mmCIF file of C-alpha atoms in Angstrom:
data_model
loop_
_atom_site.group_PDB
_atom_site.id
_atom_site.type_symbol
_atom_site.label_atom_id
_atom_site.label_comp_id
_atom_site.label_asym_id
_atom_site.label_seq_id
_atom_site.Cartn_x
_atom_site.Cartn_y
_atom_site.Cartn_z
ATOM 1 C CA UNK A 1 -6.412 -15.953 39.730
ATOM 2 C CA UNK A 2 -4.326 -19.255 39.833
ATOM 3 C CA UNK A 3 -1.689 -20.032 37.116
ATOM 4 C CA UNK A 4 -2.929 -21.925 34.445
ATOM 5 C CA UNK A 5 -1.803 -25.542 34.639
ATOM 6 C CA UNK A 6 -1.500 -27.316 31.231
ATOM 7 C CA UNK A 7 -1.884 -31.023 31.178
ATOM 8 C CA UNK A 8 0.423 -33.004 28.644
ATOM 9 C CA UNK A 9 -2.110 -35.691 26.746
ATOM 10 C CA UNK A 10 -0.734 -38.563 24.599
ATOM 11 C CA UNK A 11 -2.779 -39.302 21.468
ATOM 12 C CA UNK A 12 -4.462 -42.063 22.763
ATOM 13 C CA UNK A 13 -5.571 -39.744 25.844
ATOM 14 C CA UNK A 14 -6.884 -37.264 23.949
ATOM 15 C CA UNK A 15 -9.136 -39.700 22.013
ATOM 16 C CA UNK A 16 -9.994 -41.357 25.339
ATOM 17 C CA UNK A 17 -11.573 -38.556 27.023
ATOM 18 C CA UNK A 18 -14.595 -37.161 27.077
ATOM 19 C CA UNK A 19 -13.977 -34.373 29.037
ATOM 20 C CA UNK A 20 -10.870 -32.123 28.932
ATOM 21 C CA UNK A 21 -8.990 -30.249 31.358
ATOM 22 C CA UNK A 22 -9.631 -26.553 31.365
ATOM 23 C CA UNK A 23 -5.902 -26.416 29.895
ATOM 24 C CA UNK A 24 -5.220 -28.852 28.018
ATOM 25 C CA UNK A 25 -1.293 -29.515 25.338
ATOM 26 C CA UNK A 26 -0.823 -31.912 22.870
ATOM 27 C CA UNK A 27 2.920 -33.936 24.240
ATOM 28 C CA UNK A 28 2.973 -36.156 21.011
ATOM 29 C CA UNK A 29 4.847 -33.994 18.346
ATOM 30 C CA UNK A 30 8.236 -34.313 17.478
ATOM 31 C CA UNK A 31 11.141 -34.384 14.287
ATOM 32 C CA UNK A 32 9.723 -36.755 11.338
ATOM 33 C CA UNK A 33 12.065 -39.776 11.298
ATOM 34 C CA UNK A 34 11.771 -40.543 7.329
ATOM 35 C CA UNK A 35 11.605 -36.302 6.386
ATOM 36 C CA UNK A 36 12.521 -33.176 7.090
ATOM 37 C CA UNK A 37 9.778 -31.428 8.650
ATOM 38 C CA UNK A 38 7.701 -32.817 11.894
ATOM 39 C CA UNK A 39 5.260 -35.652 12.478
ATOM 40 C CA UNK A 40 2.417 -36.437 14.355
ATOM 41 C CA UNK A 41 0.712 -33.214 14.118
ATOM 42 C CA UNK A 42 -2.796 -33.198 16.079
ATOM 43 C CA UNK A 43 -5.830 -33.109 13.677
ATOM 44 C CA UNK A 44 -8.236 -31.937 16.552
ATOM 45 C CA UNK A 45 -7.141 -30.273 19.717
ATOM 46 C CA UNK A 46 -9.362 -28.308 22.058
ATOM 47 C CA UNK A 47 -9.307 -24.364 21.515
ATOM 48 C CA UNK A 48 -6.619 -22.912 23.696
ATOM 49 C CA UNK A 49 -4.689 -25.738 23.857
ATOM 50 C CA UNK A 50 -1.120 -26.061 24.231
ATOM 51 C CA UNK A 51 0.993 -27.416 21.139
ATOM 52 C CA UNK A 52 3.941 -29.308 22.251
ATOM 53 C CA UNK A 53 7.318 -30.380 19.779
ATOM 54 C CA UNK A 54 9.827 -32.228 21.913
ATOM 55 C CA UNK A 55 13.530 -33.724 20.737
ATOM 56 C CA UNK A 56 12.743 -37.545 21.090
ATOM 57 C CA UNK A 57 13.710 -38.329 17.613
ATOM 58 C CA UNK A 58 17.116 -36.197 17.406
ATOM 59 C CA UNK A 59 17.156 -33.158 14.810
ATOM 60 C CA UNK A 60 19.407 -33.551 12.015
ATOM 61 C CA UNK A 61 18.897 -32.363 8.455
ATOM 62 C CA UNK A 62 15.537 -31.105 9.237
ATOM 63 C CA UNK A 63 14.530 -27.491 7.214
ATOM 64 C CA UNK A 64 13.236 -25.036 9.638
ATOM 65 C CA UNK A 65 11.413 -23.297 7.157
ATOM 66 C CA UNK A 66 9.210 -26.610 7.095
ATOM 67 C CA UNK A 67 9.018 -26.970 10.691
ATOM 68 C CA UNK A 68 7.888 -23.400 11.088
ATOM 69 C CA UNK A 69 5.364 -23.580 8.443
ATOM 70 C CA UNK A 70 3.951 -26.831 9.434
ATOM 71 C CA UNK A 71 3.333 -26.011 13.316
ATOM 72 C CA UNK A 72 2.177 -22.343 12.254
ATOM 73 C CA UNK A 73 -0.336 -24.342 10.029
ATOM 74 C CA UNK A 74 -1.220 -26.631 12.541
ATOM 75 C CA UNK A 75 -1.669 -23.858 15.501
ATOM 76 C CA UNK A 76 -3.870 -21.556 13.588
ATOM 77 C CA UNK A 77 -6.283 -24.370 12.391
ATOM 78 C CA UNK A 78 -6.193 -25.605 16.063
ATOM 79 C CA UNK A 79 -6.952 -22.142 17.686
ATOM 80 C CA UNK A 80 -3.907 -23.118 20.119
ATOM 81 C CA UNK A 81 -2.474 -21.349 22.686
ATOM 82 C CA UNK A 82 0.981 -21.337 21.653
ATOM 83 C CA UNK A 83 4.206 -23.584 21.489
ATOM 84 C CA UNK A 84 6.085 -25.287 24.243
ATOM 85 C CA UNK A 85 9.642 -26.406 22.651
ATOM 86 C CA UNK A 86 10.521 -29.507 24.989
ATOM 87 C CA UNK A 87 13.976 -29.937 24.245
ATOM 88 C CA UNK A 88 15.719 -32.331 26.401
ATOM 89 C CA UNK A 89 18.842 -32.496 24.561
ATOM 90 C CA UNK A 90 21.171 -29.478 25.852
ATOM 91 C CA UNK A 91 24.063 -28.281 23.605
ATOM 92 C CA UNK A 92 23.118 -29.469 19.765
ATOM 93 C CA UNK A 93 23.667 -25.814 17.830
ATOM 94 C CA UNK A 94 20.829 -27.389 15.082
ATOM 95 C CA UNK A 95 18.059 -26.905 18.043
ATOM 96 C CA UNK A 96 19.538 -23.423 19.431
ATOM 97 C CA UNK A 97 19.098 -22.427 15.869
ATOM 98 C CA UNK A 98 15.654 -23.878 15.496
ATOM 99 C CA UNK A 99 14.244 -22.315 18.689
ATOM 100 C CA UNK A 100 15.953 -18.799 17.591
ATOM 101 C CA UNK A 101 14.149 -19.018 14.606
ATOM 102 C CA UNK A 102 10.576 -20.322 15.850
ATOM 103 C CA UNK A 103 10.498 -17.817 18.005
ATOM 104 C CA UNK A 104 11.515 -14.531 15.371
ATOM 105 C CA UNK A 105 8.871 -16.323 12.599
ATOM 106 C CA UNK A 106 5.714 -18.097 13.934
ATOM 107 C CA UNK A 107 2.945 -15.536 14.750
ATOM 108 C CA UNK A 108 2.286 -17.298 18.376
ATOM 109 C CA UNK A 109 3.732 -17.170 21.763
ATOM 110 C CA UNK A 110 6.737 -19.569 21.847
ATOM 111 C CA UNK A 111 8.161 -20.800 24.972
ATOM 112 C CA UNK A 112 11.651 -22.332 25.088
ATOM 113 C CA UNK A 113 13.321 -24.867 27.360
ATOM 114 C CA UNK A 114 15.601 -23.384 29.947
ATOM 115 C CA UNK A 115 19.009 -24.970 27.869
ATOM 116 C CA UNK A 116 17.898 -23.185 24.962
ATOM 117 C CA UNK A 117 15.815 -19.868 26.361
ATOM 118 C CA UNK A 118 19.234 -17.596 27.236
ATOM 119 C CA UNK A 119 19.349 -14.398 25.227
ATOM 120 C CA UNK A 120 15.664 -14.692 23.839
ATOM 121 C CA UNK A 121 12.663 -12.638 24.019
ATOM 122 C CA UNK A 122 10.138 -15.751 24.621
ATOM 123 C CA UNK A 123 8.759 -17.890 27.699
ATOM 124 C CA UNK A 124 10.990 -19.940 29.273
ATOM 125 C CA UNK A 125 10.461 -23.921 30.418
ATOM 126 C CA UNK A 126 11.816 -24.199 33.545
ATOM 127 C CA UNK A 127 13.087 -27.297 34.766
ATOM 128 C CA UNK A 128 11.540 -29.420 37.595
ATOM 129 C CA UNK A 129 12.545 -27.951 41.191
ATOM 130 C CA UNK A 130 14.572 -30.732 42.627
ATOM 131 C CA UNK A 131 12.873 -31.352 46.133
ATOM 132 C CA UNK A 132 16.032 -30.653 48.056
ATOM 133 C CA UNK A 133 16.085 -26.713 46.742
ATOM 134 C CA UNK A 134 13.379 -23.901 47.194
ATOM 135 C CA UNK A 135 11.677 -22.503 44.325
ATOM 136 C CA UNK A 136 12.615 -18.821 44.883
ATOM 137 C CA UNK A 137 16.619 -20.212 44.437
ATOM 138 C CA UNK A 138 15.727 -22.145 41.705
ATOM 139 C CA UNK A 139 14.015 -19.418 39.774
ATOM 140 C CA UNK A 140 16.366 -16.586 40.600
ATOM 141 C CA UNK A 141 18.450 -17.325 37.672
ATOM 142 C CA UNK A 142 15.386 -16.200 35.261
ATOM 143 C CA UNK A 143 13.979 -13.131 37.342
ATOM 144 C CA UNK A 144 12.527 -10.769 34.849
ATOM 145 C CA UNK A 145 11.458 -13.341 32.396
ATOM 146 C CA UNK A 146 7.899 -15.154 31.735
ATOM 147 C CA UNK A 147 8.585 -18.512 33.288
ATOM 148 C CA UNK A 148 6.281 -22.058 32.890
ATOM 149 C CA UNK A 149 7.093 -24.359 35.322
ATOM 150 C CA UNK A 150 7.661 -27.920 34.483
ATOM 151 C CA UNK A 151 5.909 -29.819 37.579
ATOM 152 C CA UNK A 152 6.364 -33.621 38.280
ATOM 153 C CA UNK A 153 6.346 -35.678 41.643
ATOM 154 C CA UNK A 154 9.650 -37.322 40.828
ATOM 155 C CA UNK A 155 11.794 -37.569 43.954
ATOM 156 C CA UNK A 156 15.416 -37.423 44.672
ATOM 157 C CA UNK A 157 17.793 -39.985 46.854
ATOM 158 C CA UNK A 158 20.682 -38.360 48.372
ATOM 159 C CA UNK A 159 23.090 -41.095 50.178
ATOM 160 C CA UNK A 160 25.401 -39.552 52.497
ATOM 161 C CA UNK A 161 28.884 -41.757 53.478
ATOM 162 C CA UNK A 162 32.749 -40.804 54.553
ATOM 163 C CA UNK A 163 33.479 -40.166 51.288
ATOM 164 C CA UNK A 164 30.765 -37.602 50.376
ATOM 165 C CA UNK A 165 27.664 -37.199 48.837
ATOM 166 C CA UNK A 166 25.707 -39.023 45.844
ATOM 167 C CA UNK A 167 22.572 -37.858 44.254
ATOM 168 C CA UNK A 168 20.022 -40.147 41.808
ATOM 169 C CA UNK A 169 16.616 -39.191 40.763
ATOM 170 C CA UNK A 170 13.741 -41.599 41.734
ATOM 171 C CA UNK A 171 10.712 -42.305 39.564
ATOM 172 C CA UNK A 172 7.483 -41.749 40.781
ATOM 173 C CA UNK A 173 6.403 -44.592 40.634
ATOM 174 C CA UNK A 174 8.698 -45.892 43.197
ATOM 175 C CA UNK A 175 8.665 -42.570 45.891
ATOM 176 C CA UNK A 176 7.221 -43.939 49.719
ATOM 177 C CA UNK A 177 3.832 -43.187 49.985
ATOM 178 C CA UNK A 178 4.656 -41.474 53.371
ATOM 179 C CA UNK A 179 6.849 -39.515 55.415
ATOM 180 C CA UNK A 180 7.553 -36.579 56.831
ATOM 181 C CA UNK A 181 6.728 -33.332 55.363
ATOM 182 C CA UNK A 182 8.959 -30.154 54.456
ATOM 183 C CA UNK A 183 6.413 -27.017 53.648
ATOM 184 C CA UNK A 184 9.390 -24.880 52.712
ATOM 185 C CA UNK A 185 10.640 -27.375 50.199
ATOM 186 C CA UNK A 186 7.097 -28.514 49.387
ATOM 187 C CA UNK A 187 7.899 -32.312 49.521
ATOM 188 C CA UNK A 188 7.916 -35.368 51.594
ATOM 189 C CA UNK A 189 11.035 -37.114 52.897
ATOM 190 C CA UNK A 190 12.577 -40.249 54.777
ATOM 191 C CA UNK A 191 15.475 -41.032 56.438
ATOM 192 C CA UNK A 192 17.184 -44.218 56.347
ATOM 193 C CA UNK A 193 20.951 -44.904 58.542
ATOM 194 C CA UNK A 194 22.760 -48.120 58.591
ATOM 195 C CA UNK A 195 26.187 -48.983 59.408
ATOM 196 C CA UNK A 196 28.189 -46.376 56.657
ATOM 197 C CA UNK A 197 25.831 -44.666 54.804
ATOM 198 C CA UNK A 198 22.541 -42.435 56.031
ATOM 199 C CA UNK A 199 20.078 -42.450 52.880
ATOM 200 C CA UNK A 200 17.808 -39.283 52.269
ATOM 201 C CA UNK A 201 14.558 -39.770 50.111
ATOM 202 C CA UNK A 202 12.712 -37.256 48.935
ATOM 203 C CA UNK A 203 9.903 -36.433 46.648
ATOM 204 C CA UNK A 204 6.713 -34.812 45.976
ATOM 205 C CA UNK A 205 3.196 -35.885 46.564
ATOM 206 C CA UNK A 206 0.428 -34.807 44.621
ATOM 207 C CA UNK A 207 -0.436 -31.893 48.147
ATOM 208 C CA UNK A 208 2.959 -30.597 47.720
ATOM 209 C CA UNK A 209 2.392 -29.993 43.967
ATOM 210 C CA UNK A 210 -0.477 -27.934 45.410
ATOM 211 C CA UNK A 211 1.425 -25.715 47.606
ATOM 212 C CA UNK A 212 4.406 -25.756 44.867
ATOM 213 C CA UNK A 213 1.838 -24.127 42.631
ATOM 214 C CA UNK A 214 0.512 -21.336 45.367
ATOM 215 C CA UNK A 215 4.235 -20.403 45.352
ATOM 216 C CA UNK A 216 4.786 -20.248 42.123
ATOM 217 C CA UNK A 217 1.843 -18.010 42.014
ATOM 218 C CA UNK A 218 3.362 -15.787 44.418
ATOM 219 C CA UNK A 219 6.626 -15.301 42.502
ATOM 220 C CA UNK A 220 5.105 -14.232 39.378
ATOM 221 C CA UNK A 221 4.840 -17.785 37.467
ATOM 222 C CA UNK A 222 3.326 -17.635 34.160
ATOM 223 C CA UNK A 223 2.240 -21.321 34.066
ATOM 224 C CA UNK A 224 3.307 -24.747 35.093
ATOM 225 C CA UNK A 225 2.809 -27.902 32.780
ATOM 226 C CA UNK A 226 2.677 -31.452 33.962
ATOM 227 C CA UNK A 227 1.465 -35.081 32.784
ATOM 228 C CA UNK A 228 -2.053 -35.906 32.405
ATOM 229 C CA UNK A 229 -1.319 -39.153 33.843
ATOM 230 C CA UNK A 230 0.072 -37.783 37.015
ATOM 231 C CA UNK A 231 -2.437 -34.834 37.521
ATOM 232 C CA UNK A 232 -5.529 -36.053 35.717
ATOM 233 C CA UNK A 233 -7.404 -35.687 38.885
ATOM 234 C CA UNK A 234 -7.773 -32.376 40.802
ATOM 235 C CA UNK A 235 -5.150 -31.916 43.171
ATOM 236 C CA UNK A 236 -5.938 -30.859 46.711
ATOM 237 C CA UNK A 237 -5.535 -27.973 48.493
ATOM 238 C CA UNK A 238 -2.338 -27.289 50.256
ATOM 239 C CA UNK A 239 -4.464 -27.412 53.549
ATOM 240 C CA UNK A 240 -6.491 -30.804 52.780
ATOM 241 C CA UNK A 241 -2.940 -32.476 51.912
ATOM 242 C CA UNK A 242 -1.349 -31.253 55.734
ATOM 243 C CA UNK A 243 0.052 -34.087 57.689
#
């Protein structure tokens, strides 16, 4: 059976649709601004959804006590799935202690963010795989753990000169839309050479998110979670997507 591949849905995408992806998460939740607890809890989410809490507004004085009770509320009116903790913010002790004690209170399956997951007996979110490194490297340093893979089709510029190396992500929005194609990687790439400098570009299209998944299958991956506005449609199969 394939992993199950949650789709992150904005408010006004939930309230847009008519029809919902088999798996479906709620990206909009985060630390209340003006309290101490969390805001913009859904008040309708399909059963078996996904209930995410990301670090966009930064935790400061904010009870965990509250936060526990409010998404344990929340979930069990919701029928939901469990909670992804999206925190983007490594090092701040208030969150390591937060996602400690989410995941010892709240009667659901919790799932942590790989800068906050070490030493705990819940999920872990893994981080994109860059495109220039396999997934079985990538994953190795969780092997015995349930992993959910965080999936985009951002790519990756590596410029190459006398002096070295230099790395930059690239936005999606601005990857080629062709190129050559690297099935043990699972993503596209270009080469570019001038005088000084050779440039390296390479990213994911939405066929190598297909294969990426079949992989992760193969290693053991719980899950993978990605944006509803990148993977609303169906992807392909890895064979329809072959240059």
């Amino acid at each position: 059976m394939p992993i199950a591949r949650y789709l992150a849905m904005t408010g006004a995408e939930m309230a847009g649709n008519a029809v919902f992806p088999d798996y479906a998460a709620w990206m909009a939740c985060h630390f209340s601004s003006s309290g101490n607890g969390v805001s913009n809890l859904p008040k309708w989410l399909p059963a078996g959804s996904l209930l995410i809490l990301d670090d966009s507004t930064p935790i400061q004085e904010h009870d965990p006590e509250r936060i526990a009770g409010e998404l344990g509320e929340c979930m069990g009116r919701l029928q939901c799935v469990g909670l992804l903790l999206d925190f983007q913010r490594p090092g701040e002790e208030p969150l390591r202690e937060l996602t400690e004690y989410l995941c010892r209170v709240l009667p659901f399956p919790v799932v942590a963010s790989d800068s906050y997951a070490d030493g705990l007996d819940c999920g872990v979110f893994v981080s994109p795989v860059p495109p220039d490194t396999s997934m079985d490297t990538w994953l190795s340093r969780w092997n015995g753990r349930e992993i959910w893979l965080d999936t985009t089709m951002e790519g990756l510029e590596i410029a190459l000169t006398e002096k070295g190396a230099k790395t930059a992500p690239l936005p999606a929005w601005d990857c080629p839309e062709s190129g050559l194609e690297d099935t043990r990687l699972h993503c596209h790439y270009q080469i570019s050479l001038d005088n000084d400098e050779a440039v390296f570009t390479l990213w994911r299209a939405r066929e190598d998110i297909a294969a990426q998944l079949e992989e992760a299958e193969s290693l053991g991956v719980k899950a993978a979670v990605g944006l509803y506005q990148e993977f609303g449609c169906p992807l392909p199969t890895p064979e329809a997507g072959a240059d």
